[in-house]
Coordinates of C-alpha atoms and ligand atoms in Angstrom, one line a residue:
Chain A
X1 CA -27.4 25.8 21.0
X2 CA -25.6 27.5 23.0
X3 CA -21.3 28.2 23.2
X4 CA -19.1 28.0 24.8
X5 CA -16.2 30.5 24.5
X6 CA -13.5 29.2 26.8
X7 CA -13.5 24.8 26.0
X8 CA -12.6 24.4 29.9
X9 CA -12.7 24.6 33.7
X10 CA -12.4 27.7 34.8
X11 CA -14.0 28.3 37.7
X12 CA -12.6 28.4 41.1
X13 CA -15.9 27.6 43.3
X14 CA -18.8 25.8 42.2
X15 CA -21.6 26.5 41.6
X16 CA -20.9 29.6 40.0
X17 CA -22.7 32.7 40.1
X18 CA -25.4 32.5 36.5
X19 CA -23.9 28.6 35.3
X20 CA -26.0 25.5 34.4
X21 CA -24.1 22.3 35.1
X22 CA -25.0 20.2 32.3
X23 CA -22.2 17.0 33.7
X24 CA -21.3 15.4 29.9
X25 CA -20.3 11.4 28.6
X26 CA -20.8 8.8 26.2
X27 CA -24.6 8.6 26.1
X28 CA -24.8 5.4 24.7
X29 CA -27.2 5.5 22.2
X30 CA -28.9 3.0 20.7
X31 CA -29.1 4.1 17.1
X32 CA -25.3 5.4 17.3
X33 CA -24.0 7.3 15.4
X34 CA -20.6 6.2 15.4
X35 CA -20.7 2.7 15.4
X36 CA -22.7 2.8 11.5
X37 CA -19.8 5.1 10.2
X38 CA -16.4 3.2 11.3
X39 CA -14.0 2.2 8.4
X40 CA -13.4 -0.9 10.0
X41 CA -15.9 -2.1 12.2
X42 CA -13.0 -1.7 15.4
X43 CA -16.9 0.0 17.7
X44 CA -20.1 -2.4 17.8
X45 CA -22.9 -2.2 20.4
X46 CA -22.8 -4.9 23.2
X47 CA -25.3 -7.1 23.0
X48 CA -26.0 -5.3 26.9
X49 CA -26.5 -1.7 25.1
X50 CA -22.6 -0.4 25.6
X51 CA -20.8 0.9 22.4
X52 CA -17.8 -0.1 23.2
X53 CA -14.1 0.4 20.9
X54 CA -11.5 -2.6 20.5
X55 CA -8.5 -0.6 20.7
X56 CA -6.6 -2.7 19.0
X57 CA -8.0 -2.4 15.7
X58 CA -9.2 1.0 15.8
X59 CA -7.1 2.4 13.2
X60 CA -7.8 6.4 14.4
X61 CA -9.4 7.8 11.0
X62 CA -11.5 9.7 13.3
X63 CA -15.3 9.4 11.3
X64 CA -16.6 8.3 14.8
X65 CA -16.0 11.1 16.2
X66 CA -17.2 13.4 13.7
X67 CA -20.4 10.9 13.7
X68 CA -20.5 11.5 17.9
X69 CA -23.2 13.9 18.3
X70 CA -22.3 14.5 21.3
X71 CA -18.5 14.7 22.1
X72 CA -17.5 11.7 23.6
X73 CA -14.7 10.5 21.1
X74 CA -11.8 11.7 22.6
X75 CA -8.8 10.8 20.2
X76 CA -5.0 9.6 21.7
X77 CA -3.3 13.1 19.9
X78 CA 0.0 11.9 21.4
X79 CA 1.8 9.4 23.9
X80 CA -0.3 8.4 26.6
X81 CA 1.6 9.8 30.0
X82 CA -0.8 7.8 32.8
X83 CA 2.2 6.4 35.4
X84 CA 2.3 3.3 35.3
X85 CA 1.5 3.3 39.1
X86 CA -1.7 4.6 38.1
X87 CA -3.2 2.2 36.3
X88 CA -5.4 0.0 37.2
X89 CA -4.8 -3.6 37.4
X90 CA -8.3 -4.6 37.1
X91 CA -9.0 -3.9 33.6
X92 CA -11.3 -5.1 30.5
X93 CA -10.6 -5.0 27.4
X94 CA -13.5 -2.8 26.0
X95 CA -12.6 -0.7 29.3
X96 CA -9.8 0.7 31.3
X97 CA -6.7 -1.0 29.6
X98 CA -4.7 1.0 28.3
X99 CA -5.0 3.1 25.1
X100 CA -2.4 3.3 22.4
X101 CA -1.1 6.3 20.8
X102 CA -3.8 7.0 17.6
X103 CA -6.9 5.0 18.5
X104 CA -10.3 6.3 20.0
X105 CA -11.6 6.6 23.2
X106 CA -15.0 6.9 25.0
X107 CA -16.3 6.0 27.9
X108 CA -17.6 2.7 28.7
X109 CA -20.2 2.7 31.2
X110 CA -16.4 1.3 33.2
X111 CA -17.3 -2.2 31.4
X112 CA -14.8 -3.7 33.7
X113 CA -16.7 -2.6 37.3
X114 CA -20.3 -3.4 36.1
X115 CA -20.2 -6.5 34.3
X116 CA -19.2 -7.8 37.9
X117 CA -22.2 -5.9 39.0
X118 CA -20.5 -2.2 40.3
X119 CA -21.4 0.8 39.5
X120 CA -19.4 2.9 37.5
X121 CA -16.2 5.0 39.0
X122 CA -18.2 8.4 38.4
X123 CA -21.2 6.6 40.3
X124 CA -19.6 5.6 43.1
X125 CA -17.1 9.1 43.3
X126 CA -20.1 12.1 43.3
X127 CA -20.4 13.6 46.8
X128 CA -24.2 14.4 46.5
X129 CA -25.5 10.9 44.3
X130 CA -26.8 12.8 41.8
X131 CA -26.0 9.6 39.2
X132 CA -28.1 6.9 39.2
X133 CA -26.6 3.2 36.9
X134 CA -29.5 0.4 36.3
X135 CA -31.0 -1.7 34.3
X136 CA -33.2 -0.3 31.8
X137 CA -34.9 -3.6 31.2
X138 CA -35.8 -4.0 35.5
X139 CA -38.6 -2.8 35.7
X140 CA -37.8 -2.3 39.7
X141 CA -33.8 -1.3 39.4
X142 CA -34.4 2.3 40.5
X143 CA -33.7 4.2 36.9
X144 CA -36.9 2.8 35.9
X145 CA -38.5 4.3 38.7
X146 CA -37.1 8.2 38.2
X147 CA -38.1 7.1 34.6
X148 CA -41.6 7.0 35.1
X149 CA -41.2 9.2 37.5
X150 CA -39.1 12.1 37.3
X151 CA -39.4 14.6 34.4
X152 CA -36.6 13.4 32.0
X153 CA -35.0 14.4 29.0
X154 CA -32.9 13.2 26.6
X155 CA -30.1 15.5 24.7
X156 CA -30.5 16.3 21.0
X157 CA -34.0 14.0 20.8
X158 CA -34.5 15.2 17.6
X159 CA -31.7 13.4 16.0
X160 CA -33.0 10.2 17.2
X161 CA -29.5 8.8 18.1
X162 CA -31.9 6.9 21.8
X163 CA -29.8 8.5 24.5
X164 CA -29.6 5.5 27.1
X165 CA -28.3 8.5 29.1
X166 CA -30.7 10.6 31.1
X167 CA -31.5 13.7 32.8
X168 CA -33.8 14.3 35.1
X169 CA -34.6 16.8 38.0
X170 CA -34.5 15.0 41.6
X171 CA -35.7 18.1 43.5
X172 CA -39.0 17.4 44.9
X173 CA -40.1 21.5 43.9
X174 CA -38.5 21.9 40.2
X175 CA -39.5 19.0 39.3
Chain B
X1 CA 0.9 -13.6 -29.1
X2 CA 1.3 -12.7 -25.6
X3 CA 4.6 -13.9 -24.8
X4 CA 5.5 -10.9 -27.3
X5 CA 2.9 -8.0 -25.6
X6 CA 4.3 -9.0 -22.4
X7 CA 8.1 -8.9 -24.0
X8 CA 6.9 -5.5 -25.6
X9 CA 5.3 -4.2 -22.3
X10 CA 9.1 -4.7 -20.4
X11 CA 10.3 -2.4 -23.7
X12 CA 7.4 0.3 -22.9
X13 CA 8.6 0.4 -19.8
X14 CA 12.2 0.7 -20.0
X15 CA 11.5 3.5 -22.2
X16 CA 9.9 5.1 -20.5
X17 CA 12.0 5.1 -17.6
X18 CA 14.6 6.5 -20.4
X19 CA 12.4 9.1 -21.0
X20 CA 12.0 10.2 -17.6
X21 CA 15.8 9.8 -17.4
X22 CA 16.9 12.6 -19.8
X23 CA 16.2 16.3 -20.1
X24 CA 16.7 19.8 -20.1
X25 CA 18.1 21.8 -17.7
X26 CA 14.6 23.3 -16.7
X27 CA 13.5 19.4 -16.7
X28 CA 16.3 18.8 -14.2
X29 CA 15.8 21.6 -11.7
X30 CA 12.5 21.6 -11.3
X31 CA 13.0 17.8 -10.4
X32 CA 15.2 19.2 -7.8
X33 CA 12.8 21.2 -6.2
X34 CA 10.5 18.8 -6.2
X35 CA 13.0 16.3 -4.9
X36 CA 13.4 18.9 -1.7
X37 CA 10.0 19.2 -0.6
X38 CA 9.5 15.7 -0.8
X39 CA 11.7 15.3 1.4
X40 CA 11.0 18.5 3.5
X41 CA 7.0 16.8 4.1
X42 CA 8.9 12.8 4.6
X43 CA 10.6 14.7 6.7
X44 CA 7.6 15.6 8.6
X45 CA 6.0 13.2 8.4
X46 CA 8.6 11.4 10.4
X47 CA 8.0 14.2 13.0
X48 CA 4.9 12.9 13.1
X49 CA 5.0 9.5 13.3
X50 CA 7.6 9.7 15.9
X51 CA 5.3 12.0 17.8
X52 CA 2.1 11.2 17.2
X53 CA -0.8 13.3 15.6
X54 CA 0.0 16.1 18.7
X55 CA 2.2 18.0 15.5
X56 CA -1.1 18.9 13.7
X57 CA -3.5 21.1 15.2
X58 CA -6.2 19.6 15.4
X59 CA -7.1 18.7 19.0
X60 CA -10.9 16.3 20.2
X61 CA -13.1 19.2 18.9
X62 CA -11.6 20.0 14.8
X63 CA -11.2 16.2 14.7
X64 CA -10.3 16.9 11.0
X65 CA -8.7 19.4 9.4
X66 CA -5.8 20.8 6.7
X67 CA -5.5 16.9 5.6
X68 CA -9.2 16.2 5.4
X69 CA -9.8 19.8 3.8
X70 CA -7.4 18.7 1.0
X71 CA -8.9 15.4 0.5
X72 CA -11.8 16.8 -0.3
X73 CA -11.0 19.5 -2.8
X74 CA -8.1 16.4 -4.8
X75 CA -11.1 14.3 -5.5
X76 CA -13.0 17.3 -7.2
X77 CA -10.1 17.6 -9.3
X78 CA -9.5 13.8 -10.2
X79 CA -13.4 13.7 -10.7
X80 CA -13.2 16.9 -13.0
X81 CA -10.2 16.7 -15.4
X82 CA -11.9 13.3 -16.8
X83 CA -15.2 15.2 -17.2
X84 CA -13.4 17.2 -19.4
X85 CA -13.5 14.7 -21.7
X86 CA -17.2 15.3 -22.2
X87 CA -16.4 18.7 -24.7
X88 CA -13.4 17.6 -26.0
X89 CA -15.3 14.6 -27.8
X90 CA -18.5 16.8 -28.4
X91 CA -16.9 19.7 -30.0
X92 CA -14.3 17.4 -31.0
X93 CA -11.7 19.3 -30.2
X94 CA -8.6 18.6 -32.1
X95 CA -6.8 15.6 -31.2
X96 CA -9.4 14.1 -28.9
X97 CA -7.0 11.7 -27.0
X98 CA -4.6 14.1 -25.8
X99 CA -7.1 16.0 -24.0
X100 CA -7.9 13.1 -22.9
X101 CA -4.4 12.1 -22.1
X102 CA -3.5 15.2 -20.4
X103 CA -7.0 14.6 -18.0
X104 CA -6.9 10.9 -16.9
X105 CA -3.5 11.3 -16.2
X106 CA -4.3 14.7 -13.9
X107 CA -6.7 12.3 -12.3
X108 CA -4.2 9.6 -11.6
X109 CA -2.2 12.0 -10.1
X110 CA -4.4 13.5 -7.9
X111 CA -5.9 10.3 -7.2
X112 CA -2.5 9.0 -5.7
X113 CA -2.9 13.0 -3.8
X114 CA -6.0 11.8 -1.8
X115 CA -5.1 8.7 -0.8
X116 CA -1.3 9.7 0.4
X117 CA -3.9 13.0 2.4
X118 CA -5.8 10.3 3.8
X119 CA -3.5 8.2 5.0
X120 CA -1.6 10.7 6.8
X121 CA -4.3 11.7 8.8
X122 CA -4.9 8.1 9.7
X123 CA -3.6 8.1 13.5
X124 CA -2.3 4.2 13.7
X125 CA -1.6 4.2 8.8
X126 CA 1.0 0.9 10.0
X127 CA -3.0 -1.0 10.4
X128 CA -4.5 0.9 7.9
X129 CA -5.2 -2.8 6.2
X130 CA -8.0 -3.7 8.6
X131 CA -10.4 -2.4 6.4
X132 CA -9.6 -3.6 3.1
X133 CA -11.2 -7.3 2.2
X134 CA -9.9 -10.8 3.2
X135 CA -7.6 -9.4 5.7
X136 CA -9.4 -6.9 7.6
X137 CA -13.3 -6.2 7.6
X138 CA -14.4 -3.8 5.8
X139 CA -17.5 -1.9 7.4
X140 CA -19.0 -1.9 4.0
X141 CA -21.5 -1.4 2.9
X142 CA -22.7 0.8 6.4
X143 CA -20.0 3.6 6.5
X144 CA -19.6 6.2 3.8
X145 CA -16.0 5.4 3.9
X146 CA -15.4 2.3 2.9
X147 CA -17.9 3.1 0.1
X148 CA -15.3 6.0 -0.8
X149 CA -12.2 3.4 -0.5
X150 CA -13.5 1.6 -3.3
X151 CA -15.1 3.7 -5.3
X152 CA -11.3 6.0 -5.9
X153 CA -9.9 2.4 -6.2
X154 CA -11.7 1.7 -9.0
X155 CA -11.4 5.1 -10.8
X156 CA -7.5 5.2 -10.0
X157 CA -8.0 1.5 -11.7
X158 CA -10.1 2.5 -14.7
X159 CA -8.0 5.6 -15.7
X160 CA -5.1 3.6 -15.2
X161 CA -6.0 1.0 -17.3
X162 CA -7.1 4.2 -20.0
X163 CA -3.8 6.1 -20.3
X164 CA -1.8 2.1 -20.6
X165 CA -4.0 2.1 -23.0
X166 CA -3.3 4.3 -25.6
X167 CA 0.5 5.0 -24.6
X168 CA 1.3 1.1 -25.2
X169 CA -1.1 1.0 -28.3
X170 CA 0.7 4.2 -29.6
X171 CA 3.7 2.7 -28.5
X172 CA 3.2 -0.4 -30.4
X173 CA 3.4 2.6 -33.4
X174 CA -1.3 0.7 -33.9
X175 CA -4.0 3.0 -33.1
X176 CA -5.8 2.7 -30.8
X177 CA -9.6 1.0 -30.8
X178 CA -12.3 3.1 -30.3
X179 CA -14.7 -0.2 -29.3
X180 CA -12.6 -0.9 -26.3
X181 CA -11.1 2.8 -25.0
X182 CA -14.5 5.0 -26.0
X183 CA -16.8 3.0 -23.9
X184 CA -14.4 2.7 -21.0
X185 CA -13.7 6.8 -21.3
X186 CA -17.8 7.5 -20.7
X187 CA -18.0 4.8 -17.6
X188 CA -15.3 6.7 -16.5
X189 CA -17.4 9.5 -16.1
X190 CA -20.0 8.8 -13.5
X191 CA -18.3 7.4 -11.8
X192 CA -16.1 10.6 -11.7
X193 CA -19.0 11.8 -10.4
X194 CA -19.3 9.1 -7.9
X195 CA -16.1 9.6 -5.9
X196 CA -17.2 13.3 -5.4
X197 CA -20.8 12.1 -4.5
X198 CA -20.0 10.0 -2.5
X199 CA -17.0 11.8 -0.9
X200 CA -19.7 15.0 0.0
X201 CA -21.8 12.0 1.4
X202 CA -19.1 10.9 3.9
X203 CA -19.8 14.4 5.3
X204 CA -24.1 15.0 4.4
X205 CA -24.2 11.4 6.2
X206 CA -23.1 12.7 9.3
X207 CA -27.4 14.1 11.0
X208 CA -24.8 15.6 14.3
X209 CA -23.5 18.3 12.3
X210 CA -26.1 20.9 10.6
X211 CA -23.2 22.6 8.2
X212 CA -22.7 19.6 6.6
X213 CA -26.7 17.5 6.6
X214 CA -27.9 19.3 3.7
X215 CA -29.1 18.1 0.2
X216 CA -27.4 20.8 -1.5
X217 CA -23.3 19.0 -0.1
X218 CA -23.1 17.0 -2.9
X219 CA -24.4 19.0 -5.6
X220 CA -22.5 22.1 -4.4
X221 CA -19.4 19.5 -4.8
X222 CA -20.2 18.9 -7.8
X223 CA -19.9 22.7 -8.9
X224 CA -16.8 23.0 -7.2
X225 CA -15.2 20.0 -9.2
X226 CA -16.1 21.3 -12.6
X227 CA -14.5 25.4 -11.7
X228 CA -11.1 23.3 -10.2
X229 CA -10.3 20.8 -12.8
X230 CA -11.0 22.0 -15.2
X231 CA -9.0 25.1 -13.9
X232 CA -6.2 23.4 -13.6
X233 CA -6.2 21.3 -16.7
X234 CA -6.4 24.9 -18.6
X235 CA -3.5 25.5 -16.6
X236 CA -1.5 22.7 -17.2
X237 CA -2.4 22.1 -20.7
X238 CA -0.5 26.0 -21.0
X239 CA 3.1 24.9 -19.6
X240 CA 2.9 22.0 -21.3
X241 CA 2.4 24.1 -24.4
X242 CA 4.8 25.9 -23.9
X243 CA 7.9 23.5 -22.4
X244 CA 6.5 20.2 -23.5
X245 CA 5.8 20.7 -27.0
X246 CA 1.9 19.7 -26.3
X247 CA 0.0 20.6 -29.0
X248 CA -3.3 22.4 -28.6
X249 CA -5.2 24.9 -30.3
X250 CA -6.0 28.1 -28.6
X251 CA -10.2 27.1 -29.6
X252 CA -10.2 24.0 -27.6
X253 CA -8.0 26.8 -24.5
X254 CA -11.3 28.7 -25.3
X255 CA -13.7 26.3 -25.3
X256 CA -12.6 25.6 -21.4
X257 CA -13.2 29.5 -20.6
X258 CA -16.3 28.8 -21.1
X259 CA -17.6 26.1 -19.9
X260 CA -16.1 27.6 -16.7
X261 CA -18.4 30.4 -17.1
X262 CA -20.9 27.7 -17.0
X263 CA -19.5 25.8 -13.9
X264 CA -18.9 29.3 -11.8
X265 CA -21.8 30.9 -12.5
X266 CA -24.2 27.5 -11.3
X267 CA -21.4 26.9 -7.9
X268 CA -21.8 30.9 -6.9
X269 CA -25.5 30.4 -7.6
X270 CA -25.6 27.5 -4.8
X271 CA -23.4 29.8 -2.6
X272 CA -26.2 32.3 -2.6
X273 CA -29.3 30.0 -2.1
X274 CA -27.3 28.2 1.1
X275 CA -25.9 31.6 2.3
X276 CA -30.3 32.5 2.1
X277 CA -31.1 29.3 3.5
X278 CA -29.0 30.1 6.6
X279 CA -29.0 33.7 7.3
X280 CA -32.7 34.8 6.0
X281 CA -34.9 32.7 8.4
X282 CA -32.0 31.7 11.5
X283 CA -31.6 28.3 14.2
X284 CA -29.6 26.9 16.2
X285 CA -27.4 26.0 13.4
X286 CA -26.9 29.6 11.4
X287 CA -23.8 29.4 14.1
X288 CA -21.7 27.6 11.7
X289 CA -22.3 29.3 8.9
X290 CA -22.2 32.7 11.2
X291 CA -18.6 31.4 11.8
X292 CA -17.3 31.0 8.8
X293 CA -18.9 34.0 7.7
X294 CA -18.2 36.6 10.5
X295 CA -16.8 34.6 13.9
X296 CA -18.0 34.2 16.8
X297 CA -16.9 36.2 19.5
X298 CA -14.2 38.2 17.9
X299 CA -12.7 34.0 16.8
X300 CA -12.0 35.2 12.9
X301 CA -9.7 33.5 11.2
X302 CA -11.4 31.3 9.0
X303 CA -14.1 34.7 7.9
X304 CA -11.3 36.1 5.4
X305 CA -10.4 33.4 3.9
X306 CA -14.9 32.6 3.0
X307 CA -14.6 36.8 1.8
X308 CA -10.8 35.5 -0.1
X309 CA -13.2 32.5 -1.9
X310 CA -16.4 35.1 -2.7
X311 CA -14.1 36.8 -4.2
X312 CA -11.5 34.9 -6.0
X313 CA -14.7 33.2 -7.2
X314 CA -16.7 36.7 -8.3
X315 CA -13.4 37.9 -9.9
X316 CA -13.6 34.5 -11.9
X317 CA -17.2 34.9 -12.9
X318 CA -16.6 37.8 -14.3
X319 CA -13.4 36.7 -16.0
X320 CA -15.4 34.2 -18.1
X321 CA -18.6 36.0 -18.5
X322 CA -17.0 39.2 -20.4
X323 CA -15.5 37.6 -23.7
X324 CA -13.1 40.3 -24.0
X325 CA -11.6 38.5 -20.6
X326 CA -12.4 35.4 -21.7
X327 CA -10.6 35.1 -25.1
X328 CA -7.2 36.9 -24.1
X329 CA -5.4 33.8 -23.1
X330 CA -3.5 36.2 -20.3
X331 CA -6.5 37.7 -18.2
X332 CA -7.9 33.7 -19.0
X333 CA -5.4 32.4 -17.1
X334 CA -5.7 35.1 -14.3
X335 CA -9.2 34.2 -14.2
X336 CA -8.8 29.9 -14.2
X337 CA -5.9 30.5 -11.5
X338 CA -9.0 32.4 -9.4
X339 CA -11.4 29.7 -9.7
X340 CA -8.7 26.9 -8.6
X341 CA -7.9 28.5 -5.6
X342 CA -10.9 30.0 -5.1
X343 CA -12.3 26.4 -4.8
X344 CA -9.3 25.4 -2.7
X345 CA -10.4 27.1 0.2
X346 CA -14.5 27.0 -0.4
X347 CA -14.5 22.8 -1.1
X348 CA -11.2 22.2 1.2
X349 CA -10.7 23.9 4.6
X350 CA -13.8 25.9 3.8
X351 CA -16.4 23.7 3.7
X352 CA -14.5 21.4 7.5
X353 CA -13.4 23.7 9.8
X354 CA -17.3 25.7 9.5
X355 CA -18.0 22.0 10.1
X356 CA -16.7 21.1 13.5
X357 CA -16.6 24.9 14.6
X358 CA -18.4 25.3 17.1
X359 CA -18.3 21.7 18.4
X360 CA -21.0 19.1 18.9
X361 CA -21.0 20.4 22.3
X362 CA -21.0 24.4 21.9
X363 CA -17.3 25.1 22.1
X364 CA -15.5 27.3 19.7
X365 CA -11.9 26.1 18.6
X366 CA -10.2 27.6 16.2
X367 CA -8.0 25.9 14.2
X368 CA -5.6 26.8 11.9
X369 CA -3.1 24.6 10.2
X370 CA 0.5 23.7 12.3
X371 CA 3.9 24.1 9.9
X372 CA 4.0 20.7 10.2
X373 CA 0.9 19.4 8.7
X374 CA 2.1 21.7 6.1
X375 CA 4.9 20.4 5.4
X376 CA 3.3 17.4 5.6
X377 CA 1.2 18.2 2.5
X378 CA 3.6 20.1 -0.1
X379 CA 5.0 17.6 0.2
X380 CA 1.6 15.3 -1.7
X381 CA 1.5 17.9 -3.6
X382 CA 5.3 17.6 -4.6
X383 CA 4.7 14.0 -4.6
X384 CA 1.2 15.0 -7.5
X385 CA 3.3 17.9 -9.4
X386 CA 6.5 15.2 -10.0
X387 CA 4.6 12.2 -10.6
X388 CA 2.2 14.0 -13.5
X389 CA 5.6 15.4 -14.7
X390 CA 7.0 11.8 -15.3
X391 CA 3.6 11.0 -16.2
X392 CA 3.1 13.8 -19.1
X393 CA 7.1 13.2 -20.0
X394 CA 6.0 9.6 -21.4
X395 CA 2.6 10.6 -23.1
X396 CA 4.0 13.6 -24.7
X397 CA 7.2 11.2 -26.0
X398 CA 5.0 8.5 -27.2
X399 CA 2.0 10.5 -28.7
X400 CA 5.1 12.5 -30.6
X401 CA 5.9 10.0 -31.7
X402 CA 9.9 9.9 -30.1
X403 CA 9.2 7.0 -28.3
X404 CA 8.3 4.1 -30.9
X405 CA 8.7 1.0 -30.0
X406 CA 11.1 0.9 -33.1
X407 CA 13.9 3.1 -31.5
X408 CA 13.7 2.5 -28.4
X409 CA 14.7 -1.6 -29.5
X410 CA 17.3 0.2 -31.1
X411 CA 18.7 2.2 -28.1
X412 CA 18.5 -0.2 -26.0
X413 CA 19.2 -3.5 -27.5
X414 CA 16.2 -6.2 -28.6
Ligands
SF4_1 S1 -22.8 9.1 22.4 FE1 -21.2 9.2 20.4 S2 -20.0 7.7 21.3 FE2 -21.7 7.4 22.3 S3 -22.8 5.3 21.6 FE3 -23.7 8.5 21.4 S4 -22.6 8.9 19.2 FE4 -21.8 6.5 20.3
SF4_2 S1 -11.6 6.5 14.8 FE1 -11.4 4.3 14.9 S2 -12.9 3.7 16.4 FE2 -13.5 5.2 14.7 S3 -14.0 5.0 12.7 FE3 -12.1 5.6 12.4 S4 -11.9 2.7 12.9 FE4 -12.9 3.3 14.0

């Protein structure tokens, strides 16, 4: 395990010398330890595979945070302070609806977008197109092609959480 | 019959209230001190309710801290206090009833503290009913936390029943029926082991946290509990003998010392096996143990506590092993203080924090509890002490024969 001493991102320019970048989000595990441990059943896997949280049912015990091997869950320690004008009115009750203090939240693959057939916001925002997103069950999808033709890996494969978040080498010469 | 018993029970409650309301000056000063601590704790908790858990120093990297550490430790105390019943029974320590009583009272107080510590740790305590049956949706049997809540409540009921039954029968001036009492007492023993095992499984069951994902965790929990619980009971007995007119023989107290020698030897053996496994054949997962014992990258605020706990426990073991020390009441008391504090560090935050540090992505966040957290915690300990004081007062008044149905009716009318 590589140890990061300072937690927060501190470089003015990227890529910084000697650094290797691994963006992380919720891995949308097929066998998600976070949902098993939740005492109230406030978090579960949707039929399309997305792990969601019912923010109205969560009691904030944070057992799921202890269970998640990827640091993907975040707790609202204080009062959220997103200004009203920055709130996205296109909401999903299991996705980007405003969370209250005292509940856990996480990445939902932008459920409010992908359920409408759009791409997740991170996918759309990435300037170099490093992110791919799609239906794993569709044999003709781009994501399926990448999984079949590129060298891919998942994080902490030994835990058998079976993430649906893959890393691949996109540069031909290095794959 | 039922009506008569209900009436008697009402008398019993009134008599008990009278017993806790009156006492010496020292007693009132003690109550006042506890009251102040509870008020401080309540204020701090009010602050937490207003601003959220941001008043603690827990953060996403270390998402459990002082509260859950105290919870894990207190489950051990609750478990081990009752286990003392076995030797009390086997060795026939004079009035076994008194040993059972004090043990069970300490358990009841410890469980109440456990529940309070879990409650103050919740982000939204007002929705705690979401995990209750019928009104909520408990994720049983999948979530170990629902198991823990279940066994803790059952254990609480068992102990509460035993205590009330013993006291109520004594209040009526009768002798308890061993055929009712003994099976329940013996049932509470596997339950005692059970609550602590389930609490250990809460942590062991997390495969993403290498530090806790070990089969030794539950045995270590139990071994630690057997060091802290009896040590606490010993200290309580000494205090009660001095201030509370409680009869307990020296032999019984020395026997607790002997028991502690075994418990502490096993506990330290477990520490040794764990240290060997972690450090002799190191893997990436050793990083947590390295943080625990030496710190990482100069961040070592916890290491000093780990070594302090080891020193306390070794000193305690020496005291418990050497007959000259063990049979000296004052030195033995010191040993019990060492044992209790050593385990408090080891089984409280000493167990919790290295599991989260470095966090699952390798980040080191050094956690130390905030003043607000500690104040809430002190308040909860004061609630436990107050509860125990009141229960013990009633118990002693009844067992000493001062509080009887006959006397109460004379005082408060029929
Ligand atoms: S990455 Fe963590 S939060 Fe996301 S599904 Fe897996 S265990 Fe759950
Ligand atoms: S914090 Fe919320 S979602 Fe997570 S385990 Fe507790 S109740 Fe479930």
